Short mmCIF file of C-alpha atoms in Angstrom, two decimals:
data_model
loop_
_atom_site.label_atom_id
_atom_site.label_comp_id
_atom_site.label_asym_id
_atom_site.label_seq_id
_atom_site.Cartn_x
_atom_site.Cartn_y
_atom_site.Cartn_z
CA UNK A 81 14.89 -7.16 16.53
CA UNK A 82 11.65 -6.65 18.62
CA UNK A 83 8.93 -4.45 17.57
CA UNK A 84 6.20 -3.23 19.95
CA UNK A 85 3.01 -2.21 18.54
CA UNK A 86 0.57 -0.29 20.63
CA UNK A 87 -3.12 0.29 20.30
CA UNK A 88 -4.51 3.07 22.15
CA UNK A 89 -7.77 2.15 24.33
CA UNK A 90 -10.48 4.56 22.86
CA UNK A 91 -12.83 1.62 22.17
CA UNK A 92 -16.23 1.87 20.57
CA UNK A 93 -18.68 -0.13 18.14
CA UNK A 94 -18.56 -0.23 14.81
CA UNK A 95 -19.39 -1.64 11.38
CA UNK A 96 -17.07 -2.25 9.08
CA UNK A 97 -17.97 -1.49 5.32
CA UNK A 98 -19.55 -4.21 2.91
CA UNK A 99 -20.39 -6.32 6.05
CA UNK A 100 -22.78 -6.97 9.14
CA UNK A 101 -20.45 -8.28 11.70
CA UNK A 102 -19.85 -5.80 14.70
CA UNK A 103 -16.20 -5.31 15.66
CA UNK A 104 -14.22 -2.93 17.91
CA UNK A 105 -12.54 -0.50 17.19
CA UNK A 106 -9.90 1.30 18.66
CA UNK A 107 -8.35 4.97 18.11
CA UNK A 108 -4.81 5.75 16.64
CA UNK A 109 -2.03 3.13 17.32
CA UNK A 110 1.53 3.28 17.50
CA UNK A 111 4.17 0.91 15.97
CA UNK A 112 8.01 1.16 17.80
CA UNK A 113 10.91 -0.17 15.34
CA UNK A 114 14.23 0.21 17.90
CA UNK A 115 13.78 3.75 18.66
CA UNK A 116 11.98 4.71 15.71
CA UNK A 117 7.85 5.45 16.99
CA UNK A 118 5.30 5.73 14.01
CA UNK A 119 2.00 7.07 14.93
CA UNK A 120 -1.02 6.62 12.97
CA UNK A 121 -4.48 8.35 12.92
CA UNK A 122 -6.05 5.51 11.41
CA UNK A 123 -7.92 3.13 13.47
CA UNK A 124 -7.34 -0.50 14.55
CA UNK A 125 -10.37 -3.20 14.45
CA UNK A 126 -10.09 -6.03 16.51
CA UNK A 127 -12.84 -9.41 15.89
CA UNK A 128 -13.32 -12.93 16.70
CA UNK A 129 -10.21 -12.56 18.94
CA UNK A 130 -7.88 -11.15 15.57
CA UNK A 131 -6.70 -7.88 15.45
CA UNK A 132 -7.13 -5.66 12.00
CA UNK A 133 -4.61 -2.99 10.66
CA UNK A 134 -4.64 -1.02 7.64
CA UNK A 135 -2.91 -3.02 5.18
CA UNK A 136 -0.81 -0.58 3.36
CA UNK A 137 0.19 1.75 6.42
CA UNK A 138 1.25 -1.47 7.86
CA UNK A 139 3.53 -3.05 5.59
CA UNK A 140 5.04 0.31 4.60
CA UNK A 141 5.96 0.39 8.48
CA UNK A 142 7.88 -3.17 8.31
CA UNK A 143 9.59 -1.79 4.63
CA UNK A 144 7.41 -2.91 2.17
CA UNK A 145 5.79 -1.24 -0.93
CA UNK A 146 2.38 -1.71 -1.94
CA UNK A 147 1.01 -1.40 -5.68
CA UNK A 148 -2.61 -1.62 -6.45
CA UNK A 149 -3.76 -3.28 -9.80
CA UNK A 150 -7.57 -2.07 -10.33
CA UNK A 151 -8.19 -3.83 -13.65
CA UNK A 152 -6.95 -7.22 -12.14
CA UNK A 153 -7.98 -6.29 -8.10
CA UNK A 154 -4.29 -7.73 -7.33
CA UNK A 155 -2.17 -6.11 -4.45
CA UNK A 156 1.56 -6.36 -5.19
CA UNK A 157 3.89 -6.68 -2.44
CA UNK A 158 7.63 -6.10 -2.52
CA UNK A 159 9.08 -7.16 0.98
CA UNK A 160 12.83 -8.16 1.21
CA UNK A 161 13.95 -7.56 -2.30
CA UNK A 162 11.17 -9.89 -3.62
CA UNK A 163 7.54 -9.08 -4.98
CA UNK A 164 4.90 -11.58 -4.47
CA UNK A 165 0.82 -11.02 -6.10
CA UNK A 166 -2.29 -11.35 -3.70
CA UNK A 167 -5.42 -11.49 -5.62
CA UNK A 168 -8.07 -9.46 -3.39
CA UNK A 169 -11.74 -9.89 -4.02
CA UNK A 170 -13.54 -6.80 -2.40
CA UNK A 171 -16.97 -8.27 -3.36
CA UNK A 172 -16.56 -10.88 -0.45
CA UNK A 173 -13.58 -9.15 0.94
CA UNK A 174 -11.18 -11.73 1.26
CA UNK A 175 -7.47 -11.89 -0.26
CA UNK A 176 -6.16 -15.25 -2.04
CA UNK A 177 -2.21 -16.29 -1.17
CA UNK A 178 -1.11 -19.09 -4.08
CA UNK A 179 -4.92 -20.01 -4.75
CA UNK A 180 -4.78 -21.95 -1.36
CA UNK A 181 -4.77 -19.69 1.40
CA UNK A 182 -7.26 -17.43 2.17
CA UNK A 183 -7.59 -14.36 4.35
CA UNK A 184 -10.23 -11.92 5.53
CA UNK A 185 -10.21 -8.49 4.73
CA UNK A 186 -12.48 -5.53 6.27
CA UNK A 187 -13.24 -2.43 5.10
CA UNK A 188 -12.85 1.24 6.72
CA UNK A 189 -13.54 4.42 4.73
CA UNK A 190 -12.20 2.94 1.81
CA UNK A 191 -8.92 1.16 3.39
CA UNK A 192 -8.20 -2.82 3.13
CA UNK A 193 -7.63 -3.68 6.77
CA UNK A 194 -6.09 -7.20 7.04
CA UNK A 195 -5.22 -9.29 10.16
CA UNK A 196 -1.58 -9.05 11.65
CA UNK A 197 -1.36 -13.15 11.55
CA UNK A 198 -1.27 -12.45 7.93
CA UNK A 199 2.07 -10.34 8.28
CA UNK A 200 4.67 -13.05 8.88
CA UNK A 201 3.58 -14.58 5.75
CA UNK A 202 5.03 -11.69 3.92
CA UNK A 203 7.32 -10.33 6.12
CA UNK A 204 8.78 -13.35 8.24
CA UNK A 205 7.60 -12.33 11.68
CA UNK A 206 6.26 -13.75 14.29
CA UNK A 207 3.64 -12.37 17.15
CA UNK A 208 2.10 -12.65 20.25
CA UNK A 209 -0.95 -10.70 21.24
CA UNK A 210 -1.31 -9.35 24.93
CA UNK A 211 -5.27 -8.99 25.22
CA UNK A 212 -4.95 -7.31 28.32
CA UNK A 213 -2.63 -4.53 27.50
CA UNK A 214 -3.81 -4.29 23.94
CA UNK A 215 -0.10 -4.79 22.52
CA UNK A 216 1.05 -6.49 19.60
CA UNK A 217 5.31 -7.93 19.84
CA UNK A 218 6.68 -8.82 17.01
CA UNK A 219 10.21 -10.36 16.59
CA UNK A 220 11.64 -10.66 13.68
CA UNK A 221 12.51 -14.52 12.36
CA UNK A 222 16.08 -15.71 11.48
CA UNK A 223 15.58 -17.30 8.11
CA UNK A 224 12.75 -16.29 5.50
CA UNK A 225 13.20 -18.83 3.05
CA UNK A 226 11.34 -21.52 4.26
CA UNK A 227 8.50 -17.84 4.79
CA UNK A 228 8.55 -17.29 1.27
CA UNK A 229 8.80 -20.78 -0.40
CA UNK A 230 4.98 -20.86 -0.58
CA UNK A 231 3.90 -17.92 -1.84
CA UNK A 232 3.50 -17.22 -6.19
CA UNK A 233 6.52 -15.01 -7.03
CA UNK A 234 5.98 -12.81 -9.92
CA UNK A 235 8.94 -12.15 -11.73
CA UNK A 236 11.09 -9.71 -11.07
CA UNK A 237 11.05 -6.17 -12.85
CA UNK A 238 13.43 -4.19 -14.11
CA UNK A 239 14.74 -0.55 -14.54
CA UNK A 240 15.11 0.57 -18.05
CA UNK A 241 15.50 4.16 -17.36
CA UNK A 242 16.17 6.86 -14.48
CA UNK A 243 15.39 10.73 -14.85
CA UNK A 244 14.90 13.38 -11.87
CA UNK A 245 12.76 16.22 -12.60
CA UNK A 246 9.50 18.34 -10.73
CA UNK A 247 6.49 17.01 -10.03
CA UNK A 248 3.03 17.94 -9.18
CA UNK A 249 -0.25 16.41 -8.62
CA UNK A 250 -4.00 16.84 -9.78
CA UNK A 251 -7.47 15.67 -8.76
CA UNK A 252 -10.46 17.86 -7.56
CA UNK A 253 -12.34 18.57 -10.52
CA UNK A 254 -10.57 16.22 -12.59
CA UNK A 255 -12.17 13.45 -10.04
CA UNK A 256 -14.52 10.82 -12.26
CA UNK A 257 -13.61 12.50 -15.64
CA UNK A 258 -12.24 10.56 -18.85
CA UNK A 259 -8.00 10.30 -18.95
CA UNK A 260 -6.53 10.22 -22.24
CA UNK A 261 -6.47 6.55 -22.35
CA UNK A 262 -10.29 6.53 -21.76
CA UNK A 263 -10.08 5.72 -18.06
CA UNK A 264 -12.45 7.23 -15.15
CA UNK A 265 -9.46 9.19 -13.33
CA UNK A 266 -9.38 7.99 -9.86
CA UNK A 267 -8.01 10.92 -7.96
CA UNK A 268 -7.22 8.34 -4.88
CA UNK A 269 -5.41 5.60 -7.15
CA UNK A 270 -1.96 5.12 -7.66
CA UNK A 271 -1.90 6.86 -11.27
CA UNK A 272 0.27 9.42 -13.39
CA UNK A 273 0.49 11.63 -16.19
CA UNK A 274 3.36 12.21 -18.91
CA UNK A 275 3.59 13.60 -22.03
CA UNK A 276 5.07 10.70 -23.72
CA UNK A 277 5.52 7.43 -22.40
CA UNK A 278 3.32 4.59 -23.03
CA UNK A 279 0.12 4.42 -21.44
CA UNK A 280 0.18 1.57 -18.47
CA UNK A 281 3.79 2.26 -18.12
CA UNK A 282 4.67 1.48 -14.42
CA UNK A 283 6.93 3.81 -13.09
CA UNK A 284 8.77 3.88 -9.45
CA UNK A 285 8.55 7.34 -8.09
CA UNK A 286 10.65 8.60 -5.14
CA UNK A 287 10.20 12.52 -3.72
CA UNK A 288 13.81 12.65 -3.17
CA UNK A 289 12.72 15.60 -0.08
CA UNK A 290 11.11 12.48 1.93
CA UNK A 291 12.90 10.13 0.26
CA UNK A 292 9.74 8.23 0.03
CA UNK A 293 8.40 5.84 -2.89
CA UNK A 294 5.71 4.40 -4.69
CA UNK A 295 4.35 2.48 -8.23
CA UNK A 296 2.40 4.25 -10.41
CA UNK A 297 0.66 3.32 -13.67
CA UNK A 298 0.72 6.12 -16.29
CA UNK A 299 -2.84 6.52 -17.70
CA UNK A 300 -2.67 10.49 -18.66
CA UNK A 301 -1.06 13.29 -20.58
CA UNK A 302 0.23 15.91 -18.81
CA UNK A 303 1.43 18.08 -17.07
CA UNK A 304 0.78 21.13 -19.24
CA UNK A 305 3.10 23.34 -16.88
CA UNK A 306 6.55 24.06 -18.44
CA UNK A 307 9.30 22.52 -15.97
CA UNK A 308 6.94 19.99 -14.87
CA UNK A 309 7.56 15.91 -16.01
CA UNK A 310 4.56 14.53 -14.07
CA UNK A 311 1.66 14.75 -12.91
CA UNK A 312 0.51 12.18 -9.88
CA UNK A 313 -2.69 11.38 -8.56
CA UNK A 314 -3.42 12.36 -5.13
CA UNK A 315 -3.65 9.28 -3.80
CA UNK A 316 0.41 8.46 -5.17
CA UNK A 317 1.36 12.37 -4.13
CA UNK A 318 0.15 11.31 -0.57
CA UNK A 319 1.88 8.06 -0.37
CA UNK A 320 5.05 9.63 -0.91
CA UNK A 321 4.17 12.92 1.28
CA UNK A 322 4.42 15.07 -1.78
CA UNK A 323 0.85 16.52 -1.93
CA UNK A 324 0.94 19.24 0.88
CA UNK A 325 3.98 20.93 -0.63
CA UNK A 326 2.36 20.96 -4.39
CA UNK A 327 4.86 19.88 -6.09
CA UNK A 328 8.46 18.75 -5.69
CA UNK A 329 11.38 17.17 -7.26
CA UNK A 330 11.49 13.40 -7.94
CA UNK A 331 13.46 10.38 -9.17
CA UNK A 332 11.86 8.21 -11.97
CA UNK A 333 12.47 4.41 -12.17
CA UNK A 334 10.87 3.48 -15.71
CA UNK A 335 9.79 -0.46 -15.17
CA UNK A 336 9.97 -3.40 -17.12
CA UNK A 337 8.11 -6.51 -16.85
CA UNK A 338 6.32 -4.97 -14.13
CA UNK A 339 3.04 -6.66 -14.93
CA UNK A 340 2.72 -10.63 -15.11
CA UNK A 341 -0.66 -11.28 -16.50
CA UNK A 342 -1.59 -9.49 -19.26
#
């Protein structure tokens, strides 16, 4: 399979957040998968000859799923049926593969940007940039196992319980106020409310309209509509393309041994 990824020439000079080095950056790109083209608004950075992407537009676009852990600052990444933990430190924006490898990481209104060398290590591609025409190929490697050996693999979780029901999300004026477990409520995090399952209960939730997915950690009560099961944040409701219709029903994957380090 060949992938052609396409950055739009609309070049100027930026800085990137949390540091001083000057990069360029480009206007909205476009990824090709066969016949399928995915545009994207965000931006692309490139620096010191390496060329940044938004790291969890990107993988979602090669099949991944990307879960955020706050209290630990660990990005989980399920690619190919396996799930595999990258420590991030956002103080000296870098990411840590098996306590060996290191990456940089830049910043853009709040978005992890990471360079597309880094995608073969989870996804088993390989690349070759064409300076010139400002396009990225990617082709797609035969065999991942000798990809993956060399990355920490958390174990795997599992699904204890399915349920469909309505959704909706909240955040506005709930932004920066106490959740029932005592957390600052993060309107752009990957959170939920429910009325009675356990608080950091992971749950994997799927707007069956979109057919679209994400991880979410309850850390809320709610909703406190009739009909309605749960409430996401806006960042999840986004992910999954749920927030401009309000609300919407969903499938519920109830996780187990979803977290490895307690």
């Amino acid at each position: 399979m060949l992938v052609l990824l396409c950055l739009f020439l609309v070049p100027q000079l930026v800085f990137a957040n949390d540091t001083n080095l000057e990069s360029e950056l480009f206007g909205k790109f476009t990824v090709t998968i066969d016949d399928r083209v995915n545009v994207f608004i965000q931006p692309a950075i490139q620096e010191d000859e390496e060329v940044y992407l938004p790291l969890r537009s990107l993988f979602r676009i090669f099949g991944a799923q990307i879960a955020w852990n706050q209290n630990e600052s660990t990005t989980t990444v399920l690619a190919d049926e396996k799930e595999y933990l990258l420590p991030m430190n956002l103080t000296n924006l870098t990411a840590n593969i098996n306590n060996e490898s290191v990456i940089s990481l830049k910043m853009i209104n709040s978005h992890a940007y990471i360079p597309v060398s880094f995608i073969k290590e989870i996804m088993n591609f390989d690349f070759s940039w064409d300076d010139e025409s400002k396009t990225l190929y990617a082709v797609r490697l035969p065999d991942t196992a000798t990809i993956f050996i060399n990355l920490p693999e958390a174990p795997k979780y599992r699904v204890v319980e399915t349920f469909t029901g309505i959704a909706s999300w909240y955040g506005g004026k709930f932004h920066g106020r106490m959740t029932n477990n005592g957390e600052i409520f993060d309107e752009n995090g990957f959170t939920a409310a429910h009325r009675t399952l356990p608080f950091n209960t992971y749950l994997r939730v799927t707007f069956l309209q979109k057919n679209e997915s994400t991880i979410v950690r309850i850390n809320d009560r709610g909703p406190h509509i009739a009909g309605r099961i749960l409430d996401l944040s806006k960042g999840a409701a986004e992910e999954i393309g749920l927030r401009p219709h309000g609300l919407g029903e969903v499938k519920i994957e109830v996780l187990a041994n979803y977290k490895t380090d307690d």
